[in-house]
Amino acid sequence: NLFLSPFQLLPLFLSPHLSSRLVSASVDDEYIINNNIRKDAVLGVCPAQKFQVSRLLLYLNSALGPASDVMLEPYLLCWEELIKFMEALGPLVSFFTGKVQEKITLIRRLVEEEAANFSFLTAPDSQVTPNPQWHAYSSVRSMLVAELQRGVVNFDRRTDSGSRTLLRLHRSLLWLQLLLEKVVDEGRSYRGRSDGGHSLGALCAEAYVQALAPHHPWLLQQAAQLAFKAMPSRAALLPIVCVHTQEEAEPIILLIISAIREVHRRTQRELEQRSMMDLP
């Protein structure tokens, strides 16, 4: 059983073997495991910061459900933490965070409505013990299956289904994954050099072109490019992850990338299996 509750996961964050719990096959993940990266940097609560790396990693790992599923509530908590990360990059990034928050709110409303209906149908005289954690909106897989069975998903026109909304969050998660990968690559390429490489805004723009621009109208793309131009330098990431140097930041960012990559991979497979990658 790959699913662990937040309370079960806490000892893993205190263990020297934490990084082995993060599933991926990349060279960077081997680097994490073999080099016993600084767990204290990941675990420590960063003073005066809303975004906390340890909390994000806890939610990402809690989202890894049984049978390669993704649990919805910790997935949404991941996004709430990632919103704090994006907001720390500057006020103009609220251009994205507002849209993301709308999608989180929509899915959470569906979760709460389903949980209430589930409790009503199984109580008070039912022989089934209510467990609101395992209703139709408890995981990505159960939500996609339920919405297909109920005819909620429409492949020809826009609806406010959880499936369509999840797809939008899924694309945005890829954008953040690509951004962090580019930050690490850029730091390695320009380590010890005075020119410093591309700005954080330029890296954001590159990741945006790959992950989100193909799905956005022209006006939205132009607004995004303007927001990226106003972003701070890559050095602004250091206090956000509570370190002082690129060398300290790299292993922490690699941990985040590894955890995001696994959640994204699982969600991608569930969407692809049901031909939901292009919902309007």
PDB file of N, CA and C in Angstrom, residues 73-140:
ATOM      1  N   GLU A  73      -7.728  15.213  -1.784  1.00  0.00           N
ATOM      2  CA  GLU A  73      -7.580  16.248  -0.755  1.00  0.00           C
ATOM      3  C   GLU A  73      -6.123  16.672  -0.584  1.00  0.00           C
ATOM      4  N   PRO A  74      -5.166  15.734  -0.413  1.00  0.00           N
ATOM      5  CA  PRO A  74      -3.774  16.192  -0.340  1.00  0.00           C
ATOM      6  C   PRO A  74      -3.287  16.835  -1.629  1.00  0.00           C
ATOM      7  N   TYR A  75      -3.843  16.406  -2.768  1.00  0.00           N
ATOM      8  CA  TYR A  75      -3.496  17.044  -4.050  1.00  0.00           C
ATOM      9  C   TYR A  75      -3.896  18.516  -4.023  1.00  0.00           C
ATOM     10  N   LEU A  76      -5.092  18.806  -3.516  1.00  0.00           N
ATOM     11  CA  LEU A  76      -5.542  20.190  -3.420  1.00  0.00           C
ATOM     12  C   LEU A  76      -4.713  20.974  -2.406  1.00  0.00           C
ATOM     13  N   LEU A  77      -4.315  20.322  -1.328  1.00  0.00           N
ATOM     14  CA  LEU A  77      -3.451  20.976  -0.341  1.00  0.00           C
ATOM     15  C   LEU A  77      -2.089  21.308  -0.950  1.00  0.00           C
ATOM     16  N   CYS A  78      -1.584  20.419  -1.820  1.00  0.00           N
ATOM     17  CA  CYS A  78      -0.344  20.709  -2.548  1.00  0.00           C
ATOM     18  C   CYS A  78      -0.477  22.021  -3.307  1.00  0.00           C
ATOM     19  N   TRP A  79      -1.607  22.175  -3.986  1.00  0.00           N
ATOM     20  CA  TRP A  79      -1.806  23.367  -4.792  1.00  0.00           C
ATOM     21  C   TRP A  79      -1.925  24.620  -3.934  1.00  0.00           C
ATOM     22  N   GLU A  80      -2.545  24.491  -2.781  1.00  0.00           N
ATOM     23  CA  GLU A  80      -2.637  25.658  -1.904  1.00  0.00           C
ATOM     24  C   GLU A  80      -1.251  26.095  -1.429  1.00  0.00           C
ATOM     25  N   GLU A  81      -0.372  25.126  -1.225  1.00  0.00           N
ATOM     26  CA  GLU A  81       1.008  25.453  -0.840  1.00  0.00           C
ATOM     27  C   GLU A  81       1.765  26.031  -2.032  1.00  0.00           C
ATOM     28  N   LEU A  82       1.521  25.498  -3.225  1.00  0.00           N
ATOM     29  CA  LEU A  82       2.187  26.010  -4.424  1.00  0.00           C
ATOM     30  C   LEU A  82       1.728  27.430  -4.753  1.00  0.00           C
ATOM     31  N   ILE A  83       0.502  27.761  -4.416  1.00  0.00           N
ATOM     32  CA  ILE A  83       0.040  29.142  -4.586  1.00  0.00           C
ATOM     33  C   ILE A  83       0.899  30.077  -3.739  1.00  0.00           C
ATOM     34  N   LYS A  84       1.200  29.680  -2.521  1.00  0.00           N
ATOM     35  CA  LYS A  84       2.063  30.496  -1.656  1.00  0.00           C
ATOM     36  C   LYS A  84       3.447  30.657  -2.280  1.00  0.00           C
ATOM     37  N   PHE A  85       3.930  29.581  -2.906  1.00  0.00           N
ATOM     38  CA  PHE A  85       5.231  29.643  -3.596  1.00  0.00           C
ATOM     39  C   PHE A  85       5.174  30.654  -4.731  1.00  0.00           C
ATOM     40  N   MET A  86       4.126  30.590  -5.549  1.00  0.00           N
ATOM     41  CA  MET A  86       4.008  31.510  -6.682  1.00  0.00           C
ATOM     42  C   MET A  86       3.841  32.953  -6.216  1.00  0.00           C
ATOM     43  N   GLU A  87       3.062  33.157  -5.158  1.00  0.00           N
ATOM     44  CA  GLU A  87       2.853  34.516  -4.652  1.00  0.00           C
ATOM     45  C   GLU A  87       4.151  35.115  -4.122  1.00  0.00           C
ATOM     46  N   ALA A  88       5.035  34.260  -3.614  1.00  0.00           N
ATOM     47  CA  ALA A  88       6.318  34.745  -3.113  1.00  0.00           C
ATOM     48  C   ALA A  88       7.219  35.243  -4.237  1.00  0.00           C
ATOM     49  N   LEU A  89       6.909  34.873  -5.475  1.00  0.00           N
ATOM     50  CA  LEU A  89       7.709  35.308  -6.618  1.00  0.00           C
ATOM     51  C   LEU A  89       7.362  36.717  -7.075  1.00  0.00           C
ATOM     52  N   GLY A  90       6.284  37.285  -6.537  1.00  0.00           N
ATOM     53  CA  GLY A  90       5.939  38.658  -6.899  1.00  0.00           C
ATOM     54  C   GLY A  90       4.457  38.832  -7.135  1.00  0.00           C
ATOM     55  N   PRO A  91       3.963  40.058  -6.998  1.00  0.00           N
ATOM     56  CA  PRO A  91       2.520  40.313  -7.082  1.00  0.00           C
ATOM     57  C   PRO A  91       1.921  40.012  -8.449  1.00  0.00           C
ATOM     58  N   LEU A  92       2.696  40.161  -9.529  1.00  0.00           N
ATOM     59  CA  LEU A  92       2.132  39.944 -10.854  1.00  0.00           C
ATOM     60  C   LEU A  92       1.823  38.477 -11.129  1.00  0.00           C
ATOM     61  N   VAL A  93       2.427  37.586 -10.355  1.00  0.00           N
ATOM     62  CA  VAL A  93       2.158  36.171 -10.550  1.00  0.00           C
ATOM     63  C   VAL A  93       0.759  35.825 -10.060  1.00  0.00           C
ATOM     64  N   SER A  94       0.118  36.755  -9.350  1.00  0.00           N
ATOM     65  CA  SER A  94      -1.271  36.546  -8.946  1.00  0.00           C
ATOM     66  C   SER A  94      -2.176  36.390 -10.169  1.00  0.00           C
ATOM     67  N   PHE A  95      -1.664  36.794 -11.317  1.00  0.00           N
ATOM     68  CA  PHE A  95      -2.321  36.550 -12.601  1.00  0.00           C
ATOM     69  C   PHE A  95      -2.642  35.054 -12.734  1.00  0.00           C
ATOM     70  N   PHE A  96      -1.739  34.196 -12.246  1.00  0.00           N
ATOM     71  CA  PHE A  96      -1.942  32.753 -12.294  1.00  0.00           C
ATOM     72  C   PHE A  96      -2.643  32.227 -11.047  1.00  0.00           C
ATOM     73  N   THR A  97      -2.230  32.726  -9.901  1.00  0.00           N
ATOM     74  CA  THR A  97      -2.722  32.142  -8.658  1.00  0.00           C
ATOM     75  C   THR A  97      -4.222  32.297  -8.494  1.00  0.00           C
ATOM     76  N   GLY A  98      -4.777  33.396  -8.988  1.00  0.00           N
ATOM     77  CA  GLY A  98      -6.227  33.583  -8.895  1.00  0.00           C
ATOM     78  C   GLY A  98      -6.979  32.508  -9.648  1.00  0.00           C
ATOM     79  N   LYS A  99      -6.504  32.187 -10.859  1.00  0.00           N
ATOM     80  CA  LYS A  99      -7.142  31.146 -11.658  1.00  0.00           C
ATOM     81  C   LYS A  99      -6.999  29.774 -11.008  1.00  0.00           C
ATOM     82  N   VAL A 100      -5.826  29.525 -10.454  1.00  0.00           N
ATOM     83  CA  VAL A 100      -5.597  28.240  -9.781  1.00  0.00           C
ATOM     84  C   VAL A 100      -6.509  28.096  -8.576  1.00  0.00           C
ATOM     85  N   GLN A 101      -6.659  29.176  -7.793  1.00  0.00           N
ATOM     86  CA  GLN A 101      -7.514  29.127  -6.610  1.00  0.00           C
ATOM     87  C   GLN A 101      -8.964  28.851  -6.994  1.00  0.00           C
ATOM     88  N   GLU A 102      -9.425  29.415  -8.105  1.00  0.00           N
ATOM     89  CA  GLU A 102     -10.785  29.143  -8.583  1.00  0.00           C
ATOM     90  C   GLU A 102     -10.975  27.649  -8.850  1.00  0.00           C
ATOM     91  N   LYS A 103      -9.974  27.031  -9.441  1.00  0.00           N
ATOM     92  CA  LYS A 103     -10.069  25.600  -9.782  1.00  0.00           C
ATOM     93  C   LYS A 103     -10.034  24.731  -8.526  1.00  0.00           C
ATOM     94  N   ILE A 104      -9.193  25.100  -7.562  1.00  0.00           N
ATOM     95  CA  ILE A 104      -9.149  24.381  -6.291  1.00  0.00           C
ATOM     96  C   ILE A 104     -10.517  24.462  -5.610  1.00  0.00           C
ATOM     97  N   THR A 105     -11.081  25.666  -5.588  1.00  0.00           N
ATOM     98  CA  THR A 105     -12.381  25.875  -4.943  1.00  0.00           C
ATOM     99  C   THR A 105     -13.471  25.046  -5.599  1.00  0.00           C
ATOM    100  N   LEU A 106     -13.460  24.967  -6.932  1.00  0.00           N
ATOM    101  CA  LEU A 106     -14.478  24.200  -7.643  1.00  0.00           C
ATOM    102  C   LEU A 106     -14.397  22.711  -7.289  1.00  0.00           C
ATOM    103  N   ILE A 107     -13.186  22.153  -7.333  1.00  0.00           N
ATOM    104  CA  ILE A 107     -13.046  20.724  -7.035  1.00  0.00           C
ATOM    105  C   ILE A 107     -13.370  20.452  -5.573  1.00  0.00           C
ATOM    106  N   ARG A 108     -12.935  21.335  -4.682  1.00  0.00           N
ATOM    107  CA  ARG A 108     -13.222  21.110  -3.259  1.00  0.00           C
ATOM    108  C   ARG A 108     -14.725  21.170  -2.986  1.00  0.00           C
ATOM    109  N   ARG A 109     -15.428  22.035  -3.689  1.00  0.00           N
ATOM    110  CA  ARG A 109     -16.886  22.090  -3.539  1.00  0.00           C
ATOM    111  C   ARG A 109     -17.514  20.768  -3.969  1.00  0.00           C
ATOM    112  N   LEU A 110     -17.043  20.206  -5.073  1.00  0.00           N
ATOM    113  CA  LEU A 110     -17.542  18.910  -5.532  1.00  0.00           C
ATOM    114  C   LEU A 110     -17.233  17.813  -4.515  1.00  0.00           C
ATOM    115  N   VAL A 111     -16.039  17.857  -3.937  1.00  0.00           N
ATOM    116  CA  VAL A 111     -15.652  16.877  -2.913  1.00  0.00           C
ATOM    117  C   VAL A 111     -16.586  16.972  -1.717  1.00  0.00           C
ATOM    118  N   GLU A 112     -16.833  18.200  -1.249  1.00  0.00           N
ATOM    119  CA  GLU A 112     -17.670  18.393  -0.061  1.00  0.00           C
ATOM    120  C   GLU A 112     -19.114  17.974  -0.326  1.00  0.00           C
ATOM    121  N   GLU A 113     -19.621  18.291  -1.502  1.00  0.00           N
ATOM    122  CA  GLU A 113     -20.989  17.895  -1.839  1.00  0.00           C
ATOM    123  C   GLU A 113     -21.115  16.378  -1.906  1.00  0.00           C
ATOM    124  N   GLU A 114     -20.125  15.727  -2.500  1.00  0.00           N
ATOM    125  CA  GLU A 114     -20.160  14.275  -2.616  1.00  0.00           C
ATOM    126  C   GLU A 114     -20.037  13.621  -1.244  1.00  0.00           C
ATOM    127  N   ALA A 115     -19.173  14.169  -0.394  1.00  0.00           N
ATOM    128  CA  ALA A 115     -19.010  13.626   0.955  1.00  0.00           C
ATOM    129  C   ALA A 115     -20.298  13.750   1.753  1.00  0.00           C
ATOM    130  N   ALA A 116     -20.984  14.882   1.604  1.00  0.00           N
ATOM    131  CA  ALA A 116     -22.252  15.079   2.319  1.00  0.00           C
ATOM    132  C   ALA A 116     -23.309  14.102   1.828  1.00  0.00           C
ATOM    133  N   ASN A 117     -23.394  13.909   0.503  1.00  0.00           N
ATOM    134  CA  ASN A 117     -24.357  12.956  -0.057  1.00  0.00           C
ATOM    135  C   ASN A 117     -24.038  11.533   0.368  1.00  0.00           C
ATOM    136  N   PHE A 118     -22.759  11.204   0.396  1.00  0.00           N
ATOM    137  CA  PHE A 118     -22.334   9.863   0.777  1.00  0.00           C
ATOM    138  C   PHE A 118     -22.718   9.570   2.226  1.00  0.00           C
ATOM    139  N   SER A 119     -22.478  10.537   3.106  1.00  0.00           N
ATOM    140  CA  SER A 119     -22.822  10.363   4.520  1.00  0.00           C
ATOM    141  C   SER A 119     -24.327  10.217   4.700  1.00  0.00           C
ATOM    142  N   PHE A 120     -25.096  10.993   3.916  1.00  0.00           N
ATOM    143  CA  PHE A 120     -26.553  10.931   4.017  1.00  0.00           C
ATOM    144  C   PHE A 120     -27.073   9.562   3.578  1.00  0.00           C
ATOM    145  N   LEU A 121     -26.499   9.024   2.495  1.00  0.00           N
ATOM    146  CA  LEU A 121     -26.977   7.752   1.954  1.00  0.00           C
ATOM    147  C   LEU A 121     -26.583   6.558   2.811  1.00  0.00           C
ATOM    148  N   THR A 122     -25.550   6.698   3.625  1.00  0.00           N
ATOM    149  CA  THR A 122     -25.073   5.572   4.430  1.00  0.00           C
ATOM    150  C   THR A 122     -25.442   5.687   5.900  1.00  0.00           C
ATOM    151  N   ALA A 123     -26.261   6.684   6.246  1.00  0.00           N
ATOM    152  CA  ALA A 123     -26.639   6.881   7.645  1.00  0.00           C
ATOM    153  C   ALA A 123     -28.104   7.326   7.698  1.00  0.00           C
ATOM    154  N   PRO A 124     -28.810   7.119   8.828  1.00  0.00           N
ATOM    155  CA  PRO A 124     -28.286   6.522  10.064  1.00  0.00           C
ATOM    156  C   PRO A 124     -28.529   5.023  10.175  1.00  0.00           C
ATOM    157  N   ASP A 125     -29.434   4.475   9.335  1.00  0.00           N
ATOM    158  CA  ASP A 125     -29.826   3.086   9.537  1.00  0.00           C
ATOM    159  C   ASP A 125     -29.145   2.123   8.570  1.00  0.00           C
ATOM    160  N   SER A 126     -28.198   2.624   7.776  1.00  0.00           N
ATOM    161  CA  SER A 126     -27.513   1.750   6.833  1.00  0.00           C
ATOM    162  C   SER A 126     -26.547   0.832   7.570  1.00  0.00           C
ATOM    163  N   GLN A 127     -26.310  -0.350   7.003  1.00  0.00           N
ATOM    164  CA  GLN A 127     -25.340  -1.284   7.573  1.00  0.00           C
ATOM    165  C   GLN A 127     -23.908  -0.895   7.204  1.00  0.00           C
ATOM    166  N   VAL A 128     -23.768   0.082   6.286  1.00  0.00           N
ATOM    167  CA  VAL A 128     -22.444   0.522   5.860  1.00  0.00           C
ATOM    168  C   VAL A 128     -21.960   1.630   6.785  1.00  0.00           C
ATOM    169  N   THR A 129     -20.746   1.495   7.272  1.00  0.00           N
ATOM    170  CA  THR A 129     -20.167   2.539   8.108  1.00  0.00           C
ATOM    171  C   THR A 129     -19.674   3.671   7.224  1.00  0.00           C
ATOM    172  N   PRO A 130     -20.180   4.893   7.409  1.00  0.00           N
ATOM    173  CA  PRO A 130     -19.774   6.002   6.545  1.00  0.00           C
ATOM    174  C   PRO A 130     -18.275   6.265   6.641  1.00  0.00           C
ATOM    175  N   ASN A 131     -17.653   6.438   5.500  1.00  0.00           N
ATOM    176  CA  ASN A 131     -16.252   6.839   5.441  1.00  0.00           C
ATOM    177  C   ASN A 131     -16.113   7.872   4.333  1.00  0.00           C
ATOM    178  N   PRO A 132     -16.303   9.152   4.657  1.00  0.00           N
ATOM    179  CA  PRO A 132     -16.311  10.193   3.638  1.00  0.00           C
ATOM    180  C   PRO A 132     -15.011  10.294   2.857  1.00  0.00           C
ATOM    181  N   GLN A 133     -13.929   9.666   3.355  1.00  0.00           N
ATOM    182  CA  GLN A 133     -12.671   9.707   2.633  1.00  0.00           C
ATOM    183  C   GLN A 133     -12.696   8.821   1.394  1.00  0.00           C
ATOM    184  N   TRP A 134     -13.677   7.915   1.279  1.00  0.00           N
ATOM    185  CA  TRP A 134     -13.676   6.975   0.169  1.00  0.00           C
ATOM    186  C   TRP A 134     -14.941   7.071  -0.671  1.00  0.00           C
ATOM    187  N   HIS A 135     -15.421   8.283  -0.888  1.00  0.00           N
ATOM    188  CA  HIS A 135     -16.551   8.498  -1.783  1.00  0.00           C
ATOM    189  C   HIS A 135     -16.020   8.687  -3.206  1.00  0.00           C
ATOM    190  N   ALA A 136     -16.911   9.023  -4.132  1.00  0.00           N
ATOM    191  CA  ALA A 136     -16.537   9.105  -5.545  1.00  0.00           C
ATOM    192  C   ALA A 136     -15.493  10.181  -5.835  1.00  0.00           C
ATOM    193  N   TYR A 137     -15.378  11.185  -4.966  1.00  0.00           N
ATOM    194  CA  TYR A 137     -14.402  12.247  -5.186  1.00  0.00           C
ATOM    195  C   TYR A 137     -13.232  12.151  -4.197  1.00  0.00           C
ATOM    196  N   SER A 138     -12.912  10.951  -3.783  1.00  0.00           N
ATOM    197  CA  SER A 138     -11.804  10.790  -2.845  1.00  0.00           C
ATOM    198  C   SER A 138     -10.458  10.778  -3.553  1.00  0.00           C
ATOM    199  N   SER A 139     -10.432  10.402  -4.835  1.00  0.00           N
ATOM    200  CA  SER A 139      -9.178  10.315  -5.564  1.00  0.00           C
ATOM    201  C   SER A 139      -9.377  10.750  -7.008  1.00  0.00           C
ATOM    202  N   VAL A 140      -8.277  10.949  -7.705  1.00  0.00           N
ATOM    203  CA  VAL A 140      -8.349  11.310  -9.126  1.00  0.00           C
ATOM    204  C   VAL A 140      -9.066  10.225  -9.910  1.00  0.00           C
TER     205      VAL A 140
END
